[in-house]
Coordinates of C-alpha atoms in Angstrom, one line a residue:
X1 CA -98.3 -4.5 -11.1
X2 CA -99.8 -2.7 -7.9
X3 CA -101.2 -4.8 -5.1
X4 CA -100.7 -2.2 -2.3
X5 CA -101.7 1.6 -2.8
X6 CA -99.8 3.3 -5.3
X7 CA -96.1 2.2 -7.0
X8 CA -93.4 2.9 -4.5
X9 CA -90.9 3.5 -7.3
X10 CA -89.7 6.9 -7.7
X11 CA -89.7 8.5 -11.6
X12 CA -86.2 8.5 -12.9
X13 CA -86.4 12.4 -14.1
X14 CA -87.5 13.3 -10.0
X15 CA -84.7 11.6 -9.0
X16 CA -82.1 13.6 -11.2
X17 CA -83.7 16.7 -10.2
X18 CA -83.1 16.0 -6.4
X19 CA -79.3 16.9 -7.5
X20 CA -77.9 19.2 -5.2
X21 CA -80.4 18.3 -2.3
X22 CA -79.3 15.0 -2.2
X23 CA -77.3 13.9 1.1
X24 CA -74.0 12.7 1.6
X25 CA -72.5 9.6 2.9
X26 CA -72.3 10.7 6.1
X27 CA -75.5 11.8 6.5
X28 CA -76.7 8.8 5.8
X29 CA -75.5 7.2 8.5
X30 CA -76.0 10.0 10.9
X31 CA -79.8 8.9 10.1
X32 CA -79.8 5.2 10.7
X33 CA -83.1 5.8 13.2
X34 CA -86.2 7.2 11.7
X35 CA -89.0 5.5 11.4
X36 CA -89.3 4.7 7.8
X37 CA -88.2 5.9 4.6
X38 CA -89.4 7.5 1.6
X39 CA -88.3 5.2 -1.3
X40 CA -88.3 8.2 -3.9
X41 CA -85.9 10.1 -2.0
X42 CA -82.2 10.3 -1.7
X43 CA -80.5 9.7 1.2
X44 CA -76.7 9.6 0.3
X45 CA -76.8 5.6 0.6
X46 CA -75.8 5.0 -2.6
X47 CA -72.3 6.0 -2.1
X48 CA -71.5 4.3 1.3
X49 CA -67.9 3.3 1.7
X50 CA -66.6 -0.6 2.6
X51 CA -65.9 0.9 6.1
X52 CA -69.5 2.7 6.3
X53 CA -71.1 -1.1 5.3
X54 CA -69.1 -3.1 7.6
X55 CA -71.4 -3.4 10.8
X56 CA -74.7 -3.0 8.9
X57 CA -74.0 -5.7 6.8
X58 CA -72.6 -8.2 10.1
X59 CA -75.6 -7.5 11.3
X60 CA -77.6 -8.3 8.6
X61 CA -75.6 -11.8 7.8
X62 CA -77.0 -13.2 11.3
X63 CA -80.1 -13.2 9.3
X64 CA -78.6 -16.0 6.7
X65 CA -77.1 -18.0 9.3
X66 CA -80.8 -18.1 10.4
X67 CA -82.3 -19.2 7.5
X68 CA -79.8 -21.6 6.3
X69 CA -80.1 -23.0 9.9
X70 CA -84.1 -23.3 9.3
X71 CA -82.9 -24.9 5.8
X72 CA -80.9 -27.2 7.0
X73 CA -83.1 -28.9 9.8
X74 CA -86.1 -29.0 7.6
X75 CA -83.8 -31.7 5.3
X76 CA -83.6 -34.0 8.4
X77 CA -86.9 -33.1 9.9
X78 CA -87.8 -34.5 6.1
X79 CA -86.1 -38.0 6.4
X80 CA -87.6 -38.1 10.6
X81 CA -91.0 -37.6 9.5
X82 CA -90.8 -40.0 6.6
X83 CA -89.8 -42.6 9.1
X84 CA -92.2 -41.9 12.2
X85 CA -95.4 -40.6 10.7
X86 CA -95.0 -43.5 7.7
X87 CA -95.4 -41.1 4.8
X88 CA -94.0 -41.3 1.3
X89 CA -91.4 -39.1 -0.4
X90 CA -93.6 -37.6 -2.4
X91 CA -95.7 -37.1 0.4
X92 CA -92.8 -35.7 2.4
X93 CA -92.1 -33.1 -0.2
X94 CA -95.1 -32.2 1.3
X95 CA -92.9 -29.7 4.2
X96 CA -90.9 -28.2 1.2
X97 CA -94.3 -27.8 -0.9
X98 CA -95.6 -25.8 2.8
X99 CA -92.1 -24.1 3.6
X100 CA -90.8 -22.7 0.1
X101 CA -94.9 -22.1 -1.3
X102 CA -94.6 -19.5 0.9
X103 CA -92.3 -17.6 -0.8
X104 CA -94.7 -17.2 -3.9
X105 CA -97.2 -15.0 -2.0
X106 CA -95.0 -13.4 0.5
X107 CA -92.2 -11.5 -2.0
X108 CA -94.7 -10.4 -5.1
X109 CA -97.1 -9.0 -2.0
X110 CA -96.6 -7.9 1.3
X111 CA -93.2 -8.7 1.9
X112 CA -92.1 -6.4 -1.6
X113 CA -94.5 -3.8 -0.5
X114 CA -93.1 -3.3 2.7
X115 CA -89.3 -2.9 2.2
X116 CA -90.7 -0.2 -0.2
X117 CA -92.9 1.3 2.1
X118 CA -91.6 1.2 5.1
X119 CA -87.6 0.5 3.8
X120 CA -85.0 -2.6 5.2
X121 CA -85.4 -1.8 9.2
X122 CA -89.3 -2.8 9.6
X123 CA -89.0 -5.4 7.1
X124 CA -86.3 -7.1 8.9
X125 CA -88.4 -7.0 11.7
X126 CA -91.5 -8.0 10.5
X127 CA -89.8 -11.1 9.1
X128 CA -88.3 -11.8 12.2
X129 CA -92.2 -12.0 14.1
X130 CA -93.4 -14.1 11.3
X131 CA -91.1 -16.5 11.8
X132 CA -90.8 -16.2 15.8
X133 CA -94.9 -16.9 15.5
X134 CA -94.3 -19.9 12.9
X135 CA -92.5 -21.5 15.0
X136 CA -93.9 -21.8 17.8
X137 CA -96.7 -22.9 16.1
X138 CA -94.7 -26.1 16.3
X139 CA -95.3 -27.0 19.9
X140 CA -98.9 -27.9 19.6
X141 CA -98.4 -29.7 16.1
X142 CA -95.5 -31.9 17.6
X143 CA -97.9 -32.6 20.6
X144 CA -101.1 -34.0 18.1
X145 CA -98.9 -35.6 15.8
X146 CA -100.0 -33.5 13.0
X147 CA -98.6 -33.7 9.7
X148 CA -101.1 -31.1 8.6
X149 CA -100.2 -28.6 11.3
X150 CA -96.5 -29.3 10.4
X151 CA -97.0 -28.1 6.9
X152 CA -99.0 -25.2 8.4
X153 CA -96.0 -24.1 11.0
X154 CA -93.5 -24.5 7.7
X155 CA -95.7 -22.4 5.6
X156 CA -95.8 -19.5 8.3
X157 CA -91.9 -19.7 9.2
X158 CA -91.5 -19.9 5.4
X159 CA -93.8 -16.4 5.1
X160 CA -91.1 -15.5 7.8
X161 CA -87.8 -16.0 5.7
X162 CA -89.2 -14.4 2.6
X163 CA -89.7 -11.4 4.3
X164 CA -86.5 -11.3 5.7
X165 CA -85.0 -12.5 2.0
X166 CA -86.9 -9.6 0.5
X167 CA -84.8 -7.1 2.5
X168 CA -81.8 -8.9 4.0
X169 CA -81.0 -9.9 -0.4
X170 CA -80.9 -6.1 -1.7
X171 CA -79.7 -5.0 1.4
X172 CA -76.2 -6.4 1.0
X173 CA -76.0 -6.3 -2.6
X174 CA -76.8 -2.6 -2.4
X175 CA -75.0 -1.4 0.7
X176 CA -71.6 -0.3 0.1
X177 CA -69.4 -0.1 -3.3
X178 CA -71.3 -1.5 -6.3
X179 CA -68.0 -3.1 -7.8
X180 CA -68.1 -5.8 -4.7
X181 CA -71.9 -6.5 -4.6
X182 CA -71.1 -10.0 -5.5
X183 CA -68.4 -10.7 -3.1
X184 CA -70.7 -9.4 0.0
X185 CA -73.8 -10.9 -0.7
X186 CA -71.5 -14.5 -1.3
X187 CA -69.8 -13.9 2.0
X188 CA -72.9 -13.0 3.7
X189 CA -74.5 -16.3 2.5
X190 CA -71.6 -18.2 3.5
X191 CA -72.5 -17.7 6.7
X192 CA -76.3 -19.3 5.8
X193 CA -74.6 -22.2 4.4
X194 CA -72.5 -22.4 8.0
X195 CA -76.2 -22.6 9.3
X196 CA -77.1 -25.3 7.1
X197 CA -73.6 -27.9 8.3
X198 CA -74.6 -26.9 11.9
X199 CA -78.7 -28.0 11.6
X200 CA -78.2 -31.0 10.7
X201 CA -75.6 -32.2 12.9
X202 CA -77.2 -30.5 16.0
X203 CA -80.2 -32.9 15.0
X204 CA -78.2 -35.9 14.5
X205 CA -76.2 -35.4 17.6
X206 CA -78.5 -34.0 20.0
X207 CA -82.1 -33.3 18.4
X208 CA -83.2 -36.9 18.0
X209 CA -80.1 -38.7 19.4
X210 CA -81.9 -40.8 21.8
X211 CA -85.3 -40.7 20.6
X212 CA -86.8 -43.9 18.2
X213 CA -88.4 -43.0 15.0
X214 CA -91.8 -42.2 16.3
X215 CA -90.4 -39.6 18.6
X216 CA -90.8 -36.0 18.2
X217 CA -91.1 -33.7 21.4
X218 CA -87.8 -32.6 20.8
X219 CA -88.9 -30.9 18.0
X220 CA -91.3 -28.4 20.1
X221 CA -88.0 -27.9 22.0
X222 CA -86.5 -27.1 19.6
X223 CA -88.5 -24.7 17.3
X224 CA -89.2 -22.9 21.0
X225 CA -85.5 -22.1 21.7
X226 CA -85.6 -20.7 17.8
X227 CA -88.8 -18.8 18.5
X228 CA -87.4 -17.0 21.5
X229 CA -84.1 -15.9 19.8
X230 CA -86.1 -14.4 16.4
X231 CA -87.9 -12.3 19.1
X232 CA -85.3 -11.1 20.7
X233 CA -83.2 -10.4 17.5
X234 CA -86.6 -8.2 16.0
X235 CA -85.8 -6.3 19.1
X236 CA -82.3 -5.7 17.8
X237 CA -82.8 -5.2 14.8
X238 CA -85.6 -1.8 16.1
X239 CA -82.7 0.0 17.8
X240 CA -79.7 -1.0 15.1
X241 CA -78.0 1.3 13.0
X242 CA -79.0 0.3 9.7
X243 CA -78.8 3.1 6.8
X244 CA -81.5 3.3 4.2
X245 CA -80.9 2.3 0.5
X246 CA -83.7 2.9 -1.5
X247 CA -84.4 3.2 -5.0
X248 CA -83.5 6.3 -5.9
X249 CA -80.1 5.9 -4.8
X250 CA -79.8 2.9 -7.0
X251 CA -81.4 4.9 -9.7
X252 CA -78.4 7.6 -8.8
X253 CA -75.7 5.1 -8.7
X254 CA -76.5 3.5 -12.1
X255 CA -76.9 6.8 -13.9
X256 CA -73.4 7.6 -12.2
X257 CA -71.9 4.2 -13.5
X258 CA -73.7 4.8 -17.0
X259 CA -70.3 5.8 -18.8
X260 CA -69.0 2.2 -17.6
X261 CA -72.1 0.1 -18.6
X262 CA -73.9 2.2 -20.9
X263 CA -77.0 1.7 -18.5
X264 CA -80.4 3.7 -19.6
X265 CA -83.0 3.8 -17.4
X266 CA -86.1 1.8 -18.4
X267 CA -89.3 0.8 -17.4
X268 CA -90.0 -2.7 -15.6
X269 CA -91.5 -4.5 -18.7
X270 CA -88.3 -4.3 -20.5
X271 CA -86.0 -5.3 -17.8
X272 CA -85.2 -8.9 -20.2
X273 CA -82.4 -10.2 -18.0
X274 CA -84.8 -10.1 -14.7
X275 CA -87.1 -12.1 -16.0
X276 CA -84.2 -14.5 -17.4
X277 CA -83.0 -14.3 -13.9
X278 CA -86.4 -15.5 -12.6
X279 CA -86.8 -17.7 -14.2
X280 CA -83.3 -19.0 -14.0
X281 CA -83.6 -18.8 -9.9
X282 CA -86.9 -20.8 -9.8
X283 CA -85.1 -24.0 -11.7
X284 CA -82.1 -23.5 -10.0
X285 CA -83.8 -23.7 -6.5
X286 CA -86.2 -25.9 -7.1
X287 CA -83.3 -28.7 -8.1
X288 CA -81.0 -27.3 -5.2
X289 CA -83.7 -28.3 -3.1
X290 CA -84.8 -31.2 -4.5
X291 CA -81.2 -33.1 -3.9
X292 CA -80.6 -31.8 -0.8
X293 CA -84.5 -33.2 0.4
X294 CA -83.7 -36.9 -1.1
X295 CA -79.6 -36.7 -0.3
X296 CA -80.3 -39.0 3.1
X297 CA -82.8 -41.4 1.5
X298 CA -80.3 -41.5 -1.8
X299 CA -77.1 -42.3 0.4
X300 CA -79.3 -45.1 2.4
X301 CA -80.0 -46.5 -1.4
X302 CA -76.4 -45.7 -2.7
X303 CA -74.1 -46.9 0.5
X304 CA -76.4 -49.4 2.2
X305 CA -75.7 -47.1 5.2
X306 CA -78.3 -46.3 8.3
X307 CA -80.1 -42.8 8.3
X308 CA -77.5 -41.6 10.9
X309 CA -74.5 -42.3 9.0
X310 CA -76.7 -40.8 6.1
X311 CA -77.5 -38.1 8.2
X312 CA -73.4 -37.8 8.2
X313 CA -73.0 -38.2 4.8
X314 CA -75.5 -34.9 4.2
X315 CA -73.7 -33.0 7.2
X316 CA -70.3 -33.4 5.2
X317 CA -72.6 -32.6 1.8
X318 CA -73.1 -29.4 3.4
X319 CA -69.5 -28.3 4.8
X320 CA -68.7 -28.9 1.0
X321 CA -71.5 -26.5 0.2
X322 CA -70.1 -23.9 3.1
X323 CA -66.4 -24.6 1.7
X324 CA -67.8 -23.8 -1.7
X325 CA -69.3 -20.0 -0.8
X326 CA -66.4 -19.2 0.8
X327 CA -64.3 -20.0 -2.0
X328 CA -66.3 -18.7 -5.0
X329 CA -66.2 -15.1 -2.5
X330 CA -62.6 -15.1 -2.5
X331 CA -62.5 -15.9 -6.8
X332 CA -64.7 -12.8 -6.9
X333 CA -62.3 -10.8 -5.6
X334 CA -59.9 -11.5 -8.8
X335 CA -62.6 -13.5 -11.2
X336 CA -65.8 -11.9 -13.0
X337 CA -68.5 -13.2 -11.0
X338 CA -70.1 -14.4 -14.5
X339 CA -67.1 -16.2 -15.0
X340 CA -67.5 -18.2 -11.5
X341 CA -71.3 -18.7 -12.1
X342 CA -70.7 -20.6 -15.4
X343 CA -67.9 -22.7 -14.0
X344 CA -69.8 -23.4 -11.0
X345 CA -72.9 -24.0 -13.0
X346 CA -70.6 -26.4 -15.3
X347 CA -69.6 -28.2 -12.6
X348 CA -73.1 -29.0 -11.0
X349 CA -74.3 -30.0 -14.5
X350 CA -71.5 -32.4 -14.7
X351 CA -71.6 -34.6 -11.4
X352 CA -75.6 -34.3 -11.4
X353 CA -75.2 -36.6 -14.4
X354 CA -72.4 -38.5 -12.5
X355 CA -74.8 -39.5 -9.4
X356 CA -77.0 -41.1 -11.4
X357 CA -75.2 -43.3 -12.7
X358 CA -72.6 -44.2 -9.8
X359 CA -73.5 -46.4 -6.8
X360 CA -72.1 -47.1 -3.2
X361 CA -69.7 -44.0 -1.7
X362 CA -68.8 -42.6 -5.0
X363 CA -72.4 -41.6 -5.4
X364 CA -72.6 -39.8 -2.5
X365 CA -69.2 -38.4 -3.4
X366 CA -70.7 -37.4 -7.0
X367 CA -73.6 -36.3 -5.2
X368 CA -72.1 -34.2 -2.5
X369 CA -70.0 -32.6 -5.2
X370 CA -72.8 -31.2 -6.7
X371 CA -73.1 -29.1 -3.6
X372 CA -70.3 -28.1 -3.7
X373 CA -70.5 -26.7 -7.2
X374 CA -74.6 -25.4 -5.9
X375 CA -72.6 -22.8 -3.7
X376 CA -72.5 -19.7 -5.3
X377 CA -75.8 -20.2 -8.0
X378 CA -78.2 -18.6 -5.7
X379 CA -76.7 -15.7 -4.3
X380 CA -74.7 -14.9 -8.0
X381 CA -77.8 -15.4 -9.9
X382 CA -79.6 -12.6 -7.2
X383 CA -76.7 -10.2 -7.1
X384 CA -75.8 -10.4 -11.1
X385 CA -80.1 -10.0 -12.4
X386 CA -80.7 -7.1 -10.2
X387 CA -77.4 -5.1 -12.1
X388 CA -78.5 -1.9 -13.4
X389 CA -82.3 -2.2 -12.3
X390 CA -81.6 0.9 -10.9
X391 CA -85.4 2.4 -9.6
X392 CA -86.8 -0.9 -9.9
X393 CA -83.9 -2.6 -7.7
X394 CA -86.6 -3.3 -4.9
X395 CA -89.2 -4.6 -6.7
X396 CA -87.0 -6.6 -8.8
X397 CA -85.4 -8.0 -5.8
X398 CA -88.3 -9.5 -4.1
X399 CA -89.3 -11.1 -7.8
X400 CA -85.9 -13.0 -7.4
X401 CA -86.9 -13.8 -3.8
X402 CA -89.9 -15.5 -5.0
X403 CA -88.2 -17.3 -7.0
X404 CA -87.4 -19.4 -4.6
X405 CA -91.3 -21.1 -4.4
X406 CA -89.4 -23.2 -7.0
X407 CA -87.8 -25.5 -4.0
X408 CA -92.3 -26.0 -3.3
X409 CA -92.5 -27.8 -7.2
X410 CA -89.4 -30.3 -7.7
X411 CA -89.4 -31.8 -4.1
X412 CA -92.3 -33.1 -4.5
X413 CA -91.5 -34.3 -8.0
X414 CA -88.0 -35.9 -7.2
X415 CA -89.9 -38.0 -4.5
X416 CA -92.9 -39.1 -6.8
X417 CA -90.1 -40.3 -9.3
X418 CA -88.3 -41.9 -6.4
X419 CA -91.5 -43.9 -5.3
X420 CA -91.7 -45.5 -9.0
X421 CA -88.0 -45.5 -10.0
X422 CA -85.1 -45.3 -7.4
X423 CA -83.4 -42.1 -5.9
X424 CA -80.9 -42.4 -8.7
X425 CA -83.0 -42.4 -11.3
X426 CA -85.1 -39.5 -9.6
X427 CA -82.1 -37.2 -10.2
X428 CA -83.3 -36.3 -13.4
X429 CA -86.0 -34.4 -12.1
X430 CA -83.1 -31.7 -10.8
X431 CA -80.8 -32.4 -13.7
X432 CA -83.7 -30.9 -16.0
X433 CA -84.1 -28.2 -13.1
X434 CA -80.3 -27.1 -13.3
X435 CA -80.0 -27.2 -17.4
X436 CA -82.9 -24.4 -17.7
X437 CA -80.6 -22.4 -14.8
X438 CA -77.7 -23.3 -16.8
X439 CA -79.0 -21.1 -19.6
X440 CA -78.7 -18.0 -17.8
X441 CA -74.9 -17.7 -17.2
X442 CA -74.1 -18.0 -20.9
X443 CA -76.6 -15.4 -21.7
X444 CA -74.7 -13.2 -19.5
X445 CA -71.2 -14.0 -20.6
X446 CA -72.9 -13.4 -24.1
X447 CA -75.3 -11.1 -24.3
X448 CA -74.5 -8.6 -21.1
X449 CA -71.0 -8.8 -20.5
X450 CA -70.1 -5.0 -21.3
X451 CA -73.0 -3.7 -18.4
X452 CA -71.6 -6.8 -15.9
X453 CA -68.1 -5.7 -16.3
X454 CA -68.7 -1.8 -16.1
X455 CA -70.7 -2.1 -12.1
X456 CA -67.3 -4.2 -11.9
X457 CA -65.1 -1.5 -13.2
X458 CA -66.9 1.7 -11.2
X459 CA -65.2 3.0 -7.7
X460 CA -68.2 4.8 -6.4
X461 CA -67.9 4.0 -2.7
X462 CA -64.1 4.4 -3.0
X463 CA -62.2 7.2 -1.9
X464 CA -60.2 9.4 -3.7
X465 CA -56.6 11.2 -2.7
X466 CA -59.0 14.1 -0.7
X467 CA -60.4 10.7 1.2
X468 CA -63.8 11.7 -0.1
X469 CA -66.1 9.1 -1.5
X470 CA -66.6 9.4 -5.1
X471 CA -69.9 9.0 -6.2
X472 CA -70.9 11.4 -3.1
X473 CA -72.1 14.8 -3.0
X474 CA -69.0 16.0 -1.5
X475 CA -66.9 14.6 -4.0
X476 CA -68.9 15.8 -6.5
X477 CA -68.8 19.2 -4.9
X478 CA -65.2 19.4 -4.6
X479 CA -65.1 17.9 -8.0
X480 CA -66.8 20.8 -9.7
X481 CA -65.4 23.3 -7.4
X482 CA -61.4 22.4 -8.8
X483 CA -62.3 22.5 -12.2
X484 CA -64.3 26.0 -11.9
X485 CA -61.2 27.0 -9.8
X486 CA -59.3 26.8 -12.8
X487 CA -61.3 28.2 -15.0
X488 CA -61.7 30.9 -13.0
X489 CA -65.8 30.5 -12.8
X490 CA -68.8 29.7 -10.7
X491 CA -70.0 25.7 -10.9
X492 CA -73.8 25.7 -12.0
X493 CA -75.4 23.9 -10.1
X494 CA -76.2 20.7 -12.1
X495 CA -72.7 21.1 -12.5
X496 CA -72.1 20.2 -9.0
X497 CA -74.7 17.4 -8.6
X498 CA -73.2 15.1 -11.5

């Protein structure tokens, strides 16, 4: 599918014949500045070492804590528009319907066409201008009162943060050694789910603390203060040092790792576990975000408590959530990452059930356990579909991304169920969400264990006893050039490029 000039995806036999040209490491990030990359070329990316990755990606994990702030305070913004503009839930669902719609048109579109045009640097910073104009298209629908223009500010903030999920996803899955793509990209959105405990207790505590229900100037304030920091990051973000990864040099690395998980290179249509994975992430998200927009109005129900204390109740919800990231990065370090997903997956299956049956504090307890056991889905679902995609890593990428428009469908759902039912009752809507996601881990404990488990097993990006980089073309030079020594010949010169 082209929407955008020709496909940006290179041909798998062009990329093997680059061989010898290819760059190294090094030069790779000797070149961190050009303007924009060709995403058929090589450009030594694909054999980065932890050390090479560490600032690139630091940088790049400001980016979650953003979102997961914007996440966060859309939850309560939820709950404060329900109560001053007198809406229902369903109409409510409403701001996620605007804010994660978004990410249906921006990833399939514009946002995948430019991180392959143009690569990760100008897709960070066009995402960073969406938003930075998104929100402060706030100000003047906070000063009419408009729940219209609300939805409109959400939808161009939430064109903002796909963009940037296009890029800032791949980005630290595929920069530095493939074995710990799923222990970066769950550290890095640790940080997101940092932003997400701070939101909401920055709006409880100081956002709306002394304002009534019908108040909202605060939020102008506050999306301004937002808007000017996006800006000023975009600016950083033009004169970082970020190293390309495109798709050839995924292409590379999974032919290199092909011994280890038998990977053959294939066209898109056949790429089955993507699509599972799609699938997978629009259920998943869609029921992630449908608990987490009803968890104030549920506790309210559940505890008999006030929207502050609920407020509370969600804040703690969240540091569970944070608690949980961390900890499922640290099990990938010594677990299979499709062993954590299934066990975490378990677990949310399990105490989804449990808060709809329990009332008082032990719901909210049930019900802020299932965030805890949410943690790692997303991030493990992204980072464990895009395995051996190889040339269509990019493109595959920004299919998970959109994904995501699933949080725009089962909002909106959970609150029409909780108009005509009760908030317990409406969990069913995300229980049904989370059994379809639920499907994918045992497909891949079942059916693609062997290609999982061979990315796990590969040590390109590691160094050898020379303290060269395997996988690189210097390692692969010196590689060839030993074993010629002693046979006393010449290395060809495929020889030395694989």
């Amino acid at each position: 599918m082209v929407l955008f000039g020709k496909p940006e995806e290179p041909e798998f036999s062009k990329v093997m014949d680059q061989g010898l040209r290819r760059p190294s490491n090094v030069e790779a990030m000797q070149h961190q500045h050009r303007k924009s990359v060709s995403n058929k070329g090589l450009t030594g990316a694909s054999a980065l070492t932890v050390r090479q990755s560490i600032f690139p990606i630091t940088l790049v994990t400001i980016l979650f804590f953003l979102w997961g702030f914007a996440y966060g305070l859309l939850d309560v913004l939820n709950a404060k528009f329900q109560n001053s503009l007198g809406i229902t839930a369903a109409k409510a669902g409403g701001l996620q319907g605007a804010y994660f719609g978004a990410y249906l048109i921006g990833p399939p579109t514009y946002s995948g066409w430019i991180v392959r045009k143009f690569g990760y640097r100008w897709t960070f910073i066009a995402g960073l201008s969406i938003y930075g104009v998104g929100a402060l298209m706030f100000w003047p629908s906070a000063v009419y009162r408009s729940f219209g223009g609300f939805c409109g500010s959400l939808f161009i903030v939430g064109s903002g943060l796909s963009t940037l999920e296009t890029s800032a996803n791949p980005f630290i899955a595929t920069c530095g050694p493939p074995r710990l793509s799923e222990f970066r990209l769950e550290l890095s959105q640790s940080f997101q789910a940092i932003g997400s405990v701070v939101a909401p207790l920055l709006a409880s505590r100081v956002f709306f603390k002394e304002t009534d229900d019908t108040d909202l100037s605060n939020v102008q304030w506050t999306y301004l203060g937002i808007a000017a920091f996006v800006f000023l990051l975009a600016v950083v973000f033009y004169f970082a040092p970020i190293p390309e990864v495109t798709d050839a040099d995924m292409a590379l690395q999974a032919e290199q790792s092909s011994g280890l998980t038998g990977y053959v290179d294939k066209p898109l249509k056949k790429q089955y576990k993507l699509f599972f994975g799609v699938i997978a992430q629009f259920c998943y998200v869609g029921a992630q975000v449908g608990v987490a927009a009803q968890f104030i109005k549920y506790s309210v129900e559940s505890a008999k408590i006030s929207d502050a204390a609920a407020s509370d109740r969600y804040a703690i919800g969240q540091g569970l959530f944070a608690i949980g990231r961390f900890a499922a990065a640290g099990l990938m370090m010594v677990v299979k990452p499709r062993w954590v997903l299934l066990v975490f997956m378990t677990g949310v299956m399990i105490f989804i059930a449990a808060a709809m049956g329990v009332k008082g504090e032990g719901g909210v307890a049930m019900l802020s356990l299932v965030l805890f056991f949410e943690s790692c889905v997303f991030p493990t679902i992204f980072t464990l579909s895009i395995r051996g995609l190889g040339r269509h890593t990019k493109r595959g990428s920004s299919w998970i991304v959109a994904a995501v428009s699933g949080g725009a469908l089962f909002p909106a759902l959970t609150g029409l169920a909780a108009d005509h039912m009760d908030y317990h009752k409406a969990m069913c809507v995300p229980l049904v969400g989370f059994f379809v996601a639920f499907a994918f881990p045992i497909y891949l404990n079942t059916v693609c264990a062997k290609e999982l488990d061979g990315f796990r097993e590969s040590k390109i990006g590691y160094k050898d006893e020379d303290g060269l980089a395997m996988g690189d073309i210097q390692h692969e030079e010196r590689r060839a050039s030993i074993m010629h020594e002693e046979k006393g010949v010449l290395p060809t010169e495929k020889e030395v490029a694989y």
